[in-house]
CSV table of C-alpha atoms in Angstrom, one decimal:
chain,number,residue,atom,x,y,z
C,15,UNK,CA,46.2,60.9,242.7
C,16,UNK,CA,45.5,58.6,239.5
C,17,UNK,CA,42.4,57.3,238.5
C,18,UNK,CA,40.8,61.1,238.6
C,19,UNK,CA,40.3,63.7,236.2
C,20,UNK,CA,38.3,67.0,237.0
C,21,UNK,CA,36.5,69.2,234.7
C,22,UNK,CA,38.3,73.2,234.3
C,23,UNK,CA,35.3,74.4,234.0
C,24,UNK,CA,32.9,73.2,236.6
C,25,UNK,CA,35.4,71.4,238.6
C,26,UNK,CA,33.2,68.0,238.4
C,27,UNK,CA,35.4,64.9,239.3
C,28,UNK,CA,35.2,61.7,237.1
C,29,UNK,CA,36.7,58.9,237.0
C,30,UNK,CA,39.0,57.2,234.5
C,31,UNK,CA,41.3,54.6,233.9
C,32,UNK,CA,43.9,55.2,231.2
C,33,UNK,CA,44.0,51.4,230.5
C,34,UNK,CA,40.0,50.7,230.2
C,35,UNK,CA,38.7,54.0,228.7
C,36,UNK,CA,40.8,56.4,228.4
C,37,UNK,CA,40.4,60.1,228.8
C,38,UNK,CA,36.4,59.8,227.0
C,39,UNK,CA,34.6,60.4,230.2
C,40,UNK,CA,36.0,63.8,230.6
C,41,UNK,CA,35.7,64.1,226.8
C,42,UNK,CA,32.2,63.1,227.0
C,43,UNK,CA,31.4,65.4,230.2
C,44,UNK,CA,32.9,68.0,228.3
C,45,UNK,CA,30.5,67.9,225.2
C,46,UNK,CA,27.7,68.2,227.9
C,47,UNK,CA,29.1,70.4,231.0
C,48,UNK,CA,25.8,73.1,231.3
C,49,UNK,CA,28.5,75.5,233.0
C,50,UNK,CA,30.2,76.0,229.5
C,51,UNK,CA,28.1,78.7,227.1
C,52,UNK,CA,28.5,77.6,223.7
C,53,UNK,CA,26.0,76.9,220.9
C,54,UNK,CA,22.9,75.3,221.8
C,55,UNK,CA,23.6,75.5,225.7
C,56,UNK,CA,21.4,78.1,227.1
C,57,UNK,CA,23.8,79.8,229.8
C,58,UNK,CA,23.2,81.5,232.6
C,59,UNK,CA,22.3,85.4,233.0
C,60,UNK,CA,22.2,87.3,236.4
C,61,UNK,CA,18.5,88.1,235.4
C,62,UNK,CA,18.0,84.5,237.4
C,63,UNK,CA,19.3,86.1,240.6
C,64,UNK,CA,16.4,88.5,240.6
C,65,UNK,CA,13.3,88.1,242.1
C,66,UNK,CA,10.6,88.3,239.4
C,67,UNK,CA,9.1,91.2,238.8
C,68,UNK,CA,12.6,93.1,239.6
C,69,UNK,CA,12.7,96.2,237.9
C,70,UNK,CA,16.4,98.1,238.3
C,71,UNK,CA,15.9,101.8,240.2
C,72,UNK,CA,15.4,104.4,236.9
C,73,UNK,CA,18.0,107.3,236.7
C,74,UNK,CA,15.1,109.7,237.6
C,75,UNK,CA,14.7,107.2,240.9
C,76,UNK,CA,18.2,107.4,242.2
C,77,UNK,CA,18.5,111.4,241.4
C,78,UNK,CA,15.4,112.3,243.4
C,79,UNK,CA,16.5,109.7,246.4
C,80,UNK,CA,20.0,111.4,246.6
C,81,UNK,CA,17.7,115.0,246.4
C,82,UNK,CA,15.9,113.8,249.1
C,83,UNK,CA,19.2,112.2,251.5
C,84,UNK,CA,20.4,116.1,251.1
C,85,UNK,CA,17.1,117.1,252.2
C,86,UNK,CA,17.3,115.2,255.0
C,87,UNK,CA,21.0,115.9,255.8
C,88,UNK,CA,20.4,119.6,255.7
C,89,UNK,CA,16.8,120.1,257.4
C,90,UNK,CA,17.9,117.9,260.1
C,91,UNK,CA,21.4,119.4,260.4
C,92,UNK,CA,22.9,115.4,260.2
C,93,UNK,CA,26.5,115.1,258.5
C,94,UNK,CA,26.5,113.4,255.6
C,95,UNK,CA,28.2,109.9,256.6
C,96,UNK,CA,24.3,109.3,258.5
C,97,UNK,CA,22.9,108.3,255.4
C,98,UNK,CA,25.6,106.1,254.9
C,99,UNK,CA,26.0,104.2,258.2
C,100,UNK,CA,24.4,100.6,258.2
C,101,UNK,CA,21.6,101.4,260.5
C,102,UNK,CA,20.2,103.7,258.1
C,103,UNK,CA,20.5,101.5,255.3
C,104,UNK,CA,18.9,99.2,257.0
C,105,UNK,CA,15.9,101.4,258.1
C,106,UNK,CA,16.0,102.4,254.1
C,107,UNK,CA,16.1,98.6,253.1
C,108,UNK,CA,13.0,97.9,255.9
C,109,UNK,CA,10.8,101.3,254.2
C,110,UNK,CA,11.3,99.7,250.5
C,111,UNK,CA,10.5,96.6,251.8
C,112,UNK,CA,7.1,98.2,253.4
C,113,UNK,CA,6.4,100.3,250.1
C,114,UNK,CA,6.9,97.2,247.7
C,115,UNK,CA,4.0,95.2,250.4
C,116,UNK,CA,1.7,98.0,251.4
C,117,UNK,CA,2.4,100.2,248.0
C,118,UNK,CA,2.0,104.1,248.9
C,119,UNK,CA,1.8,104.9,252.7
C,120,UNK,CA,1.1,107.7,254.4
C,121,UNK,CA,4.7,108.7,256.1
C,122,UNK,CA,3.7,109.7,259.1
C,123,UNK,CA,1.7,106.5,259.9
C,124,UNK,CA,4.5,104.4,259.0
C,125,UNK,CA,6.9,106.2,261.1
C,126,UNK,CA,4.6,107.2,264.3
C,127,UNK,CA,7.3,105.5,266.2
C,128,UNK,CA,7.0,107.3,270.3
C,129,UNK,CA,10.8,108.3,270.5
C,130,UNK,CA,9.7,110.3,274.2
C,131,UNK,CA,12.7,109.9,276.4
């Protein structure tokens, strides 16, 4: 296809004609692409991904989790693959989610959940 040139870098399709202007559009979209990270273009960091506020789980904070998932595993005689299915992440995902709203909860009023058969 002639008459097209696109950008390596963020794959941007512009227009030229070899006869009129050359090659300087994609020159000129070059000099300003915001997807390349050179000097003076402030590129992107995965802090943006993040909601604000994010703060990455400490050492201490993933030692005492995996303390208490043995806990767990052992005083409830599960196997070890139960903290690693998807409904339990997802029960794990839904108890951060309540901490980081409510802050500390009392455990047994967040989990009163009537499991009578």
């Amino acid at each position: 296809m002639s008459g097209f040139a696109a950008c390596k870098t963020c794959h941007k399709v512009l227009a030229f004609d070899s006869r009129k202007l050359g090659t300087s559009s994609l020159r000129k979209h070059v000099e300003t692409c915001k997807s390349r990270a050179g000097p003076g273009v402030a590129s992107a960091t995965i802090d943006r991904y993040f909601a604000k506020g994010y703060k990455p789980p400490r050492g201490e904070d993933k030692e005492a989790i995996t303390q208490l998932a043995v806990q767990f595993v052992c005083r409830d005689i599960r196997s070890f693959e139960t903290v690693c299915g998807d409904g339990f992440l997802e029960l794990a995902q839904g108890l951060i989610d309540t901490g980081a709203r409510a802050g500390h909860v009392d455990e047994l009023a967040t989990l009163s959940v009537d499991l009578k058969i």
